[in-house]
Coordinates of C-alpha atoms in Angstrom, one line a residue:
X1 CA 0.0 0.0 0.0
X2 CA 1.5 3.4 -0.7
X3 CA 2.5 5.4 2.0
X4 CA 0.2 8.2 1.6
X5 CA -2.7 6.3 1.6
X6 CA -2.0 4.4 4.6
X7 CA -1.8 8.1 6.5
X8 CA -5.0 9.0 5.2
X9 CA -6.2 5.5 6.3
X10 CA -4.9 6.5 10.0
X11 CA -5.9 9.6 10.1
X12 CA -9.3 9.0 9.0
X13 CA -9.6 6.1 12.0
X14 CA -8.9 9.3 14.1
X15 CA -11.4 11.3 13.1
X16 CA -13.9 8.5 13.5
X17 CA -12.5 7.5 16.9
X18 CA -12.4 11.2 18.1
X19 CA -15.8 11.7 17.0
X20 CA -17.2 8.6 19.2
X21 CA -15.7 9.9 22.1
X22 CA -17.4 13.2 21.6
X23 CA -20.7 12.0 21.2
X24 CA -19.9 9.8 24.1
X25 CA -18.6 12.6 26.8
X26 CA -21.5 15.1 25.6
X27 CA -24.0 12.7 27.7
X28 CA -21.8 12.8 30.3
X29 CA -22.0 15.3 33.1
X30 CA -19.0 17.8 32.7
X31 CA -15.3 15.8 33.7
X32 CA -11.7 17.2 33.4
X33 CA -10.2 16.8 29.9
X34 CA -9.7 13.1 28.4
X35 CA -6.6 12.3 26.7
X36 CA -7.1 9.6 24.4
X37 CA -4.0 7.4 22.7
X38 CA -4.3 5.6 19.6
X39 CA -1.3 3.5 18.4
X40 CA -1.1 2.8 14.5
X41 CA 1.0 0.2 13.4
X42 CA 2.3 0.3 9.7
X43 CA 3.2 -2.2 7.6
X44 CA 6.9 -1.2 7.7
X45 CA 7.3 -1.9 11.4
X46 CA 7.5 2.3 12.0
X47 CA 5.4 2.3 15.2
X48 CA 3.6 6.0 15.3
X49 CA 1.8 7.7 18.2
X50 CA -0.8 10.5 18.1
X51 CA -2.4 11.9 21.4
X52 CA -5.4 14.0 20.9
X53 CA -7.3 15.7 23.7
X54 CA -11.2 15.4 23.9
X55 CA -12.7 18.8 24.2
X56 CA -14.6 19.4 28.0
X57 CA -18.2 19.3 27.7
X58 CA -19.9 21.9 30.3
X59 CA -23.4 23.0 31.3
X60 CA -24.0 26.8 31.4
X61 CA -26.1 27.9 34.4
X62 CA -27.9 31.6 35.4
X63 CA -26.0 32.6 38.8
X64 CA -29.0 32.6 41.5
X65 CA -29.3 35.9 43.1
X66 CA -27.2 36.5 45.9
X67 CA -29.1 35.4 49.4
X68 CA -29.3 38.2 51.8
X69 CA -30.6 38.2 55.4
X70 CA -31.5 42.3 55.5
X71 CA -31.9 45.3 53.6
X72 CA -31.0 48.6 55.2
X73 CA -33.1 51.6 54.7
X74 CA -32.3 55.1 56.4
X75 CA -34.3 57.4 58.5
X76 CA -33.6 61.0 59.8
X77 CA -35.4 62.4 62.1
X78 CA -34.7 65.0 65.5
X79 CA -34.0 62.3 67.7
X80 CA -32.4 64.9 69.8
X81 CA -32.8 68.8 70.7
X82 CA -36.0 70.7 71.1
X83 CA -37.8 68.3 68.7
X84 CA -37.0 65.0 70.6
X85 CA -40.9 64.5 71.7
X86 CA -41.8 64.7 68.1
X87 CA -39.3 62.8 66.6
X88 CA -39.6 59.9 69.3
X89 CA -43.6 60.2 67.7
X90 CA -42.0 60.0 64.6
X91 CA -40.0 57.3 65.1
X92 CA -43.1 55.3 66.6
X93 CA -44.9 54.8 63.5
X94 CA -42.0 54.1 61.6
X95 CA -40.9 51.3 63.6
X96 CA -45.1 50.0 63.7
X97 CA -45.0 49.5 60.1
X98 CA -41.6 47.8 60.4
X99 CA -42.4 45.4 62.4
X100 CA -46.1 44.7 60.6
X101 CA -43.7 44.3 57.7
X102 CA -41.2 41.4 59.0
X103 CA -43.7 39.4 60.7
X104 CA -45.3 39.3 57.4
X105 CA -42.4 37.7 55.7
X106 CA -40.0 40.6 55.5
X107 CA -39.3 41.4 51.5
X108 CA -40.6 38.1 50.3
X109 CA -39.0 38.3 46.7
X110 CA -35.6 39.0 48.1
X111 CA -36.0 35.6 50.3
X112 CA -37.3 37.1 52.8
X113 CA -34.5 39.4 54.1
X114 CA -35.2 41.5 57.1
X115 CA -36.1 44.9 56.5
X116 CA -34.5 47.3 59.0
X117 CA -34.3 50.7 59.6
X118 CA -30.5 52.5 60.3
X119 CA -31.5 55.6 62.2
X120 CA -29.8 59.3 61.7
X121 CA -30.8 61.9 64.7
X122 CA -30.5 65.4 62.8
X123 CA -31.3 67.6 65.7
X124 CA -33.5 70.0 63.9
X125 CA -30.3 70.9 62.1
X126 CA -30.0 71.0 58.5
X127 CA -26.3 70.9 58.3
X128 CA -26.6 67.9 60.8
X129 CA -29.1 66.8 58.7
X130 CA -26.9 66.4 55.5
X131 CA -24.1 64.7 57.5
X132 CA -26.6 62.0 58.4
X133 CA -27.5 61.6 55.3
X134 CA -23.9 61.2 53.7
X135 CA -23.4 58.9 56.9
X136 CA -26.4 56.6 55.6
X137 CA -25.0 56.6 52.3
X138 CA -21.6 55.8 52.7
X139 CA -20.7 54.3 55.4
X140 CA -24.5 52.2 56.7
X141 CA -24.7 51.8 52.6
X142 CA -28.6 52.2 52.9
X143 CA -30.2 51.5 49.6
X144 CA -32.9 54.0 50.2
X145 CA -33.6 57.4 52.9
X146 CA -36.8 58.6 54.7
X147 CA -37.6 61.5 56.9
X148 CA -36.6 64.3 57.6
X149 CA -39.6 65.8 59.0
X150 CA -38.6 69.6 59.4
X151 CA -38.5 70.7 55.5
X152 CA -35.4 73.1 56.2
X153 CA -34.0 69.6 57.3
X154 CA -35.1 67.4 54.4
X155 CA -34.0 69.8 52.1
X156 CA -30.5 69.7 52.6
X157 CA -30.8 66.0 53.1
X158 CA -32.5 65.0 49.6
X159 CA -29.6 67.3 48.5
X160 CA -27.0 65.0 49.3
X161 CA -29.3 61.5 48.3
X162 CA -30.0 63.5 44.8
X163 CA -26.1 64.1 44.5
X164 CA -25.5 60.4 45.3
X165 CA -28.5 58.8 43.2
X166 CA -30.2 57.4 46.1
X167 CA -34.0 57.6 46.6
X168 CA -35.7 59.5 49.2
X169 CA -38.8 59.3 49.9
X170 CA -40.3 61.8 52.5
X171 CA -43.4 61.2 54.2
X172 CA -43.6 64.1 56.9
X173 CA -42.5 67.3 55.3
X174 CA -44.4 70.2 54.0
X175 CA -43.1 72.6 52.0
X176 CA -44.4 72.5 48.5
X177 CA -40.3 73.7 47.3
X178 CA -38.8 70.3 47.9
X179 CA -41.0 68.9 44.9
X180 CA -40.4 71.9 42.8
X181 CA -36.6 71.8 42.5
X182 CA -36.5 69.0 39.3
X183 CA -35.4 66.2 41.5
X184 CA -35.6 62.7 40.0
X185 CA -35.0 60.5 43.0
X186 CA -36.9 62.4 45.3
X187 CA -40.9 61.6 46.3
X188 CA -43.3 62.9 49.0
X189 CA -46.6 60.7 50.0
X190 CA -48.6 63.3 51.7
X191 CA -50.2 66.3 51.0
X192 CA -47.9 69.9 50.5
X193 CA -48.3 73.5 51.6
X194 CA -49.8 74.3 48.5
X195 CA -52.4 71.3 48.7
X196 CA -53.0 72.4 52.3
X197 CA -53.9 75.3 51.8
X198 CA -56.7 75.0 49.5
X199 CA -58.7 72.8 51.5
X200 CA -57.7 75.5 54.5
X201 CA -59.4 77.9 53.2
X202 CA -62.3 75.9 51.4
X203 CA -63.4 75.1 55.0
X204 CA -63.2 78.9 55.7
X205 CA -65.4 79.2 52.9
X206 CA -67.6 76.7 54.0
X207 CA -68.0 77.9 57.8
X208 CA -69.0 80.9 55.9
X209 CA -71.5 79.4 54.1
X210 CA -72.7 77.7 57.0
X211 CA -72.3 80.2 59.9
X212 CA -71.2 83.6 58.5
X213 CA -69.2 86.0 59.9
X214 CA -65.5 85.5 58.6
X215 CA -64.0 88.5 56.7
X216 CA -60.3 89.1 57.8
X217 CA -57.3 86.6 58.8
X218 CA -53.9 87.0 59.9
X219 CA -51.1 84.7 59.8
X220 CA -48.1 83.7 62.5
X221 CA -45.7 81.3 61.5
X222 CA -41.9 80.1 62.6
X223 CA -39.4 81.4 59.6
X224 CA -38.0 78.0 58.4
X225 CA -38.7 76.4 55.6
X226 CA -42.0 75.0 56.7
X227 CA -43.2 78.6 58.2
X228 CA -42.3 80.5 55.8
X229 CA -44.1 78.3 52.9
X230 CA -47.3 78.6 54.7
X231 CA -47.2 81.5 54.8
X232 CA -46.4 82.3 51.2
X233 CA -49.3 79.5 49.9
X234 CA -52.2 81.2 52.6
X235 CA -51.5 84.8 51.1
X236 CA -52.1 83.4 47.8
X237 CA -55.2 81.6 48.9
X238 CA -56.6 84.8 51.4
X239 CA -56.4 86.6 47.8
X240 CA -58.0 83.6 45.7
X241 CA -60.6 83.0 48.5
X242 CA -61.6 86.9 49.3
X243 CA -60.3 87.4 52.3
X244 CA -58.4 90.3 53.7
X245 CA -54.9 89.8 55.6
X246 CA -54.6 92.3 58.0
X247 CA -50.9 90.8 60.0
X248 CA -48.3 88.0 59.4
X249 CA -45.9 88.0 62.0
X250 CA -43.0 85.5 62.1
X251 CA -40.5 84.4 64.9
X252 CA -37.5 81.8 64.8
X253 CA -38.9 78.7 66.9
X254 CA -35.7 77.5 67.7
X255 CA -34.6 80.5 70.2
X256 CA -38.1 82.2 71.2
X257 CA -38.7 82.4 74.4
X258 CA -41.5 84.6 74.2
X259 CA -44.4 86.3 71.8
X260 CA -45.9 88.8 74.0
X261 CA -45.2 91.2 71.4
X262 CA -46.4 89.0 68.3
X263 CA -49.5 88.8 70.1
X264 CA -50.1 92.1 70.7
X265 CA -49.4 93.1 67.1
X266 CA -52.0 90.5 66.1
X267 CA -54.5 91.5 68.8
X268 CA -54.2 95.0 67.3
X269 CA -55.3 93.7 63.7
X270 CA -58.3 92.0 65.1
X271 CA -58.6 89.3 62.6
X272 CA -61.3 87.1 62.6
X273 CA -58.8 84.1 61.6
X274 CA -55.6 83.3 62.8
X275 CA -53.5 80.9 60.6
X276 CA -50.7 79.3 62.7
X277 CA -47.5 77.0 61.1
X278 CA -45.4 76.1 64.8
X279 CA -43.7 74.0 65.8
X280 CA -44.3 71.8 69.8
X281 CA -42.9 74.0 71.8
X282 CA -44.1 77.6 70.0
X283 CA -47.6 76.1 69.6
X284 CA -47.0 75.9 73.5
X285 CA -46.1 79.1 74.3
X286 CA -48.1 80.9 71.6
X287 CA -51.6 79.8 73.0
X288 CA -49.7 80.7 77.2
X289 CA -49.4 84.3 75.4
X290 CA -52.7 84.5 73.8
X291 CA -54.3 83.6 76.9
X292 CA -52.4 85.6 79.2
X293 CA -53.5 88.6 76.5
X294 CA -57.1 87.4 77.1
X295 CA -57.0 87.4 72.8
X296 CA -58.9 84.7 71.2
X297 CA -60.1 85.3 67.5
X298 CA -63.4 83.1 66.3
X299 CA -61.2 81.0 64.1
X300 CA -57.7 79.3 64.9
X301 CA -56.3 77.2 62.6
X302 CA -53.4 75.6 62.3
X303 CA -51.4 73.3 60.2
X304 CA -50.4 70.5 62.1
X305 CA -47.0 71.3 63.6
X306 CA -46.9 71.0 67.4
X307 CA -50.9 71.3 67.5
X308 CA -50.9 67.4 67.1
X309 CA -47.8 66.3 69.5
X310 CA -49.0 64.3 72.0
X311 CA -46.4 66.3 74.0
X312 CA -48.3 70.0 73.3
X313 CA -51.3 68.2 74.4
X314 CA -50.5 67.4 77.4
X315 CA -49.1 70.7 78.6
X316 CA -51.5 72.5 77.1
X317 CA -54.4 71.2 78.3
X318 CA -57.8 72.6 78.2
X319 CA -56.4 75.9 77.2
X320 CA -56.6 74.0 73.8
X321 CA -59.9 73.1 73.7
X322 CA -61.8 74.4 70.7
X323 CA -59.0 75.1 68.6
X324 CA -58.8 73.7 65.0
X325 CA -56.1 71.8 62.9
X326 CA -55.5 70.4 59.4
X327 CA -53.6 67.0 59.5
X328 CA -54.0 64.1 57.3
X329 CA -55.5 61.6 59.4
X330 CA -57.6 61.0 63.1
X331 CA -58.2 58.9 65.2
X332 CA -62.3 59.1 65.0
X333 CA -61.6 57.8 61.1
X334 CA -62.1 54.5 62.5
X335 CA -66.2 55.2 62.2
X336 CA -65.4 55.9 58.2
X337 CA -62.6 53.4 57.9
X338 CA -63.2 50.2 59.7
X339 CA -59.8 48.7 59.2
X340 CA -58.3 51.3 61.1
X341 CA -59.7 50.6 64.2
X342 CA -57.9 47.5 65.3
X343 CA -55.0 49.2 63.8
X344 CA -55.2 52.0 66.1
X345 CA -55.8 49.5 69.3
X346 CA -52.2 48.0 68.9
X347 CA -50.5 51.0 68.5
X348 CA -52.2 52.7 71.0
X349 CA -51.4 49.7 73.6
X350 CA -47.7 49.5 71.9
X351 CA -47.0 53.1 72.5
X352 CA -49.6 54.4 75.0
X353 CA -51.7 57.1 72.6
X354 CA -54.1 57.1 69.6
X355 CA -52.5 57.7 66.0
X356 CA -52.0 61.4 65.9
X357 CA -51.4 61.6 62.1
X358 CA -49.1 64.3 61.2
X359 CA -45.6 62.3 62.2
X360 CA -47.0 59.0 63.5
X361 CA -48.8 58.2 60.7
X362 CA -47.1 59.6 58.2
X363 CA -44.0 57.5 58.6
X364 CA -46.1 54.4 59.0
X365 CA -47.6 54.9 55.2
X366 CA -44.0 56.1 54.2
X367 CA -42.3 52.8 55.7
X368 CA -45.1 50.8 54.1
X369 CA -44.9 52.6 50.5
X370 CA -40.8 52.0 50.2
X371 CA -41.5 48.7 51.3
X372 CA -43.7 48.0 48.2
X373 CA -40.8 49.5 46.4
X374 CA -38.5 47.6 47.5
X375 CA -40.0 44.4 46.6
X376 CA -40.8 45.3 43.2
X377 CA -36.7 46.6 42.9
X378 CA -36.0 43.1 43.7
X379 CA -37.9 41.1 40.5
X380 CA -35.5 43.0 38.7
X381 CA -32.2 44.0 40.3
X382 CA -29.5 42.2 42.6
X383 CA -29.3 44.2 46.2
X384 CA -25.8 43.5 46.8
X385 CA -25.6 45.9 43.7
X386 CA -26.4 49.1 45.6
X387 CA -26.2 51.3 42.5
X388 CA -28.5 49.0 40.4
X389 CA -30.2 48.5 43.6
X390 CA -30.8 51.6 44.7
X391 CA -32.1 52.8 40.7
X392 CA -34.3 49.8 40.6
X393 CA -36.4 51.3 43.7
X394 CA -35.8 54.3 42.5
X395 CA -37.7 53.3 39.5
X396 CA -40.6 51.6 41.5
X397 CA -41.4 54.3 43.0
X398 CA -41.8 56.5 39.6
X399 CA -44.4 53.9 38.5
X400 CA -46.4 52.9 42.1
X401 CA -50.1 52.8 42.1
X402 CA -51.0 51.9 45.7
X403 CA -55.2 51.7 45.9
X404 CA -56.8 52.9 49.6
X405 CA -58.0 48.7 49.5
X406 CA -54.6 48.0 51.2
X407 CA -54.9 46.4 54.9
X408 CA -52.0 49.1 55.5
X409 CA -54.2 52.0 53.6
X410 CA -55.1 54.1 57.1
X411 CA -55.1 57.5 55.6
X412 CA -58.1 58.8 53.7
X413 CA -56.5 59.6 50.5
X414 CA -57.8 58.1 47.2
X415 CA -54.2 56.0 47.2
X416 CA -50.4 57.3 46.6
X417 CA -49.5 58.0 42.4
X418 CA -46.4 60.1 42.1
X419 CA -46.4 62.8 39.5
X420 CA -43.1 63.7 37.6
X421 CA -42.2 66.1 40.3
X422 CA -42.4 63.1 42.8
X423 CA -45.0 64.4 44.5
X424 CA -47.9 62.0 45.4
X425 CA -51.0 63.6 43.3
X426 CA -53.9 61.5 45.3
X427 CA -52.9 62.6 48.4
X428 CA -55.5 65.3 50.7
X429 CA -56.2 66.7 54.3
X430 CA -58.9 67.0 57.2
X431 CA -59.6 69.3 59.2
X432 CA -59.7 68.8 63.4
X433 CA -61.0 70.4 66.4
X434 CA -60.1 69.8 69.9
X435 CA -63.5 69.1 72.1
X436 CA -64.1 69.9 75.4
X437 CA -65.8 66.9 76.1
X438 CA -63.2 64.8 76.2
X439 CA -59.9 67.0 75.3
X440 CA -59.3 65.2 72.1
X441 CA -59.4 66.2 68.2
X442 CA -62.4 65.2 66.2
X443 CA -62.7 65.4 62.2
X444 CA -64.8 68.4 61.3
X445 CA -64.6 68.6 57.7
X446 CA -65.1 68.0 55.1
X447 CA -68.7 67.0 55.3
X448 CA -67.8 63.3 54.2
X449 CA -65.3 62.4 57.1
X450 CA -66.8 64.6 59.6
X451 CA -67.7 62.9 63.4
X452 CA -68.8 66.0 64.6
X453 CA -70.4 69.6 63.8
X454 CA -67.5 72.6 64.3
X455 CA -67.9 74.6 67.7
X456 CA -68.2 78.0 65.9
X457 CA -67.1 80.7 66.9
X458 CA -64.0 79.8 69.2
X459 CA -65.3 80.7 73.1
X460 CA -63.2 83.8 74.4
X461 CA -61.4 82.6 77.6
X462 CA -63.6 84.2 79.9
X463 CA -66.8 82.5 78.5
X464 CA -64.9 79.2 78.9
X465 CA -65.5 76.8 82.0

């Protein structure tokens, strides 16, 4: 046989041999590389060896996502400093959700991790404020922030989350500015200044209607952020509305120590309406002042603030008895939303008083709505990948639609839908007043939520008993 055809004999018997073994290994589970040997013997006693190498067959799998055991949010608030009593309120409700949230299951579709809360104290200062913020950030590597309750305080602290792409949702701070500065990781759940306002002065215009007698208001207010936007958003609606302002006085709530001559000033003016934006301590000493003035106007209403700490109530006493307050929520809701009653029992035996609204509750819808975020970030993102983590919930918030038929829905808003300015567009308000039946705030308006008819107008102190 010629030589060449013998080779092409042998190498053909390779090929063939090679290709077994292939065939063979592929419905094998994966091995380390097989060297085979084949030994050709020619006619002309040469003795040739060939080794060839059988390729490695392997079976290409989609990494699981990484188990973990908790996911860290962050939450300001003024643990500290003339705020403490409100920001221990604050903290309450945050903490109520949180724990409604892990004995649920945690976030089920990151395996149930824990979710837990990493807690900043700002001290009602903004420059504090931002610090904790950067602190959460960097160092507790939170993949989302909450709070900050005082808007001069949540400002600066959305500053730094908006610098470091992480979202921020607030769920206790006013002032309609923090939505109007183009932000794109920054959302609000309740109601702003702005939104306030309007039904403010809608339920001026329906005591009005109903009663009469309500021509001219004046407006005091503390000269932060918060203050200051109430009182720009109540002289536009005063103008809208038809009523006359006759005084806006303003103070710095962090060093007053006393208003005699605020009161005096809006004693002089006579309005027929005072609008008040304080804070705990202020509201305190404010309604001291306008007693000790024997000045009390038919209508006082304020926005929340220190009218609905537990802590202002207390001192204050009967002395505020009659007057009124927007907030977002009350306790008597439980007669027009049945869910919330059994709600309000355990938080009420956890913490020793009734949902308040205005910090409580609040931060109990804001834990539960960056919850729902959070488990809708984790269908699509990995949260040991903070930056893809933190967009994904960044992104699932942009797109929530959160109906008022959740068991968590205590608030009576039509549901939370944020708008391009991250500000939630089905949020709204109530208006309170403080009874003297039983020294506790009832829903007045509007007609649809009331429990009670307004006591209209306010009793002057010497009429009271």
């Amino acid at each position: 046989m010629d030589s060449r055809a013998v080779w092409v004999a042998i190498i053909a018997v390779i090929v063939i041999v090679i290709a077994g073994i292939a065939g063979f290994l592929a419905t094998r589970p994966p091995a380390a590389p097989t060297t085979v040997t084949v030994t050709v013997t020619e006619t002309k006693t040469e003795t040739k060896t060939i080794t060839v190498t059988a390729p490695t067959t392997t079976t290409t799998t989609t990494p699981a996502k990484p188990v973990v055991k908790e996911i860290k949010i962050g939450m300001i608030q003024p643990l500290s400093g003339p705020l403490a009593q409100t920001g221990a309120k604050n903290k309450a409700g945050a903490e109520f959700a949180l724990e409604e949230i892990n004995s649920l299951g945690g976030v089920k579709n990151c395996g149930g991790a824990k979710l837990v809360i990493v807690w900043g104290d700002s001290a009602g200062d903004p420059s504090r404020g931002a610090a904790e913020a950067e602190r959460l950030i960097t160092q507790e590597k939170v993949v989302a922030l909450l709070g900050c309750y005082q808007s001069s305080v949540t400002k600066t602290a959305s500053e730094v989350a908006e610098r470091y792409h992480v979202p921020f949702l607030n769920g206790d701070s006013e002032s309609a500015a923090l939505t109007q500065r183009g932000y794109k990781w920054f959302f609000r759940t309740k109601p702003h200044m702005g939104m306030h306002s309007i039904y403010h002065f809608e339920f001026l215009k329906w005591l009005n209607e109903t009663y009469g007698g309500l021509k001219t208001v004046a407006i005091i207010h503390e000269d932060t952020e918060w203050g200051s936007d109430a009182a720009k958003y109540w002289l536009m609606r005063a103008k809208e509305y038809g009523f006359k302002v006759v005084a806006v006085v303003s103070y710095h709530a962090a060093t007053v120590t006393s208003l005699d001559s605020e009161v005096e000033k809006l004693k002089a003016a006579n309005p027929d309406v005072l609008l008040v934006a304080p804070y705990t301590q202020d509201a305190i000493l404010l309604v001291k002042t306008m007693k000790a003035h024997n000045w009390m106007p038919k209508v006082v209403l304020a926005q929340g603030g220190g009218f609905l700490d537990p802590y202002y109530i207390k001192q204050i006493g009967k002395d505020g008895y009659y007057l009124f307050t927007g907030n977002i929520f009350n306790w008597d809701l439980v007669e027009k939303i049945p869910k919330l009653r059994e709600k309000n029992e355990k938080f009420k035996a956890k913490y020793g008083w009734d949902f308040v609204g205005e910090g409580d509750v609040d931060n109990y819808i804001a834990v539960w709505t960056i919850y729902l975020a959070i488990e809708e970030a984790c269908k699509v993102a990995d949260p040991t990948n903070l930056e893809e983590f933190r967009k994904a919930i960044r992104d699932a918030l942009a797109n929530l639609k959160v109906t008022p038929d959740e068991p968590w829905f205590i608030v009576p808003w039509k549901g939370i839908e944020f708008g391009p300015d991250g500000q939630n567009k089905l949020a709204r308000g109530i208006i309170t007043q403080m009874m003297p039946d039983d020294g506790k705030y009832h829903t007045v308006y509007p007609p649809e939520y009331a429990t009670r008819d307004p006591i209209y107008p306010i009793p002057p102190w010497d009429q009271r008993d």
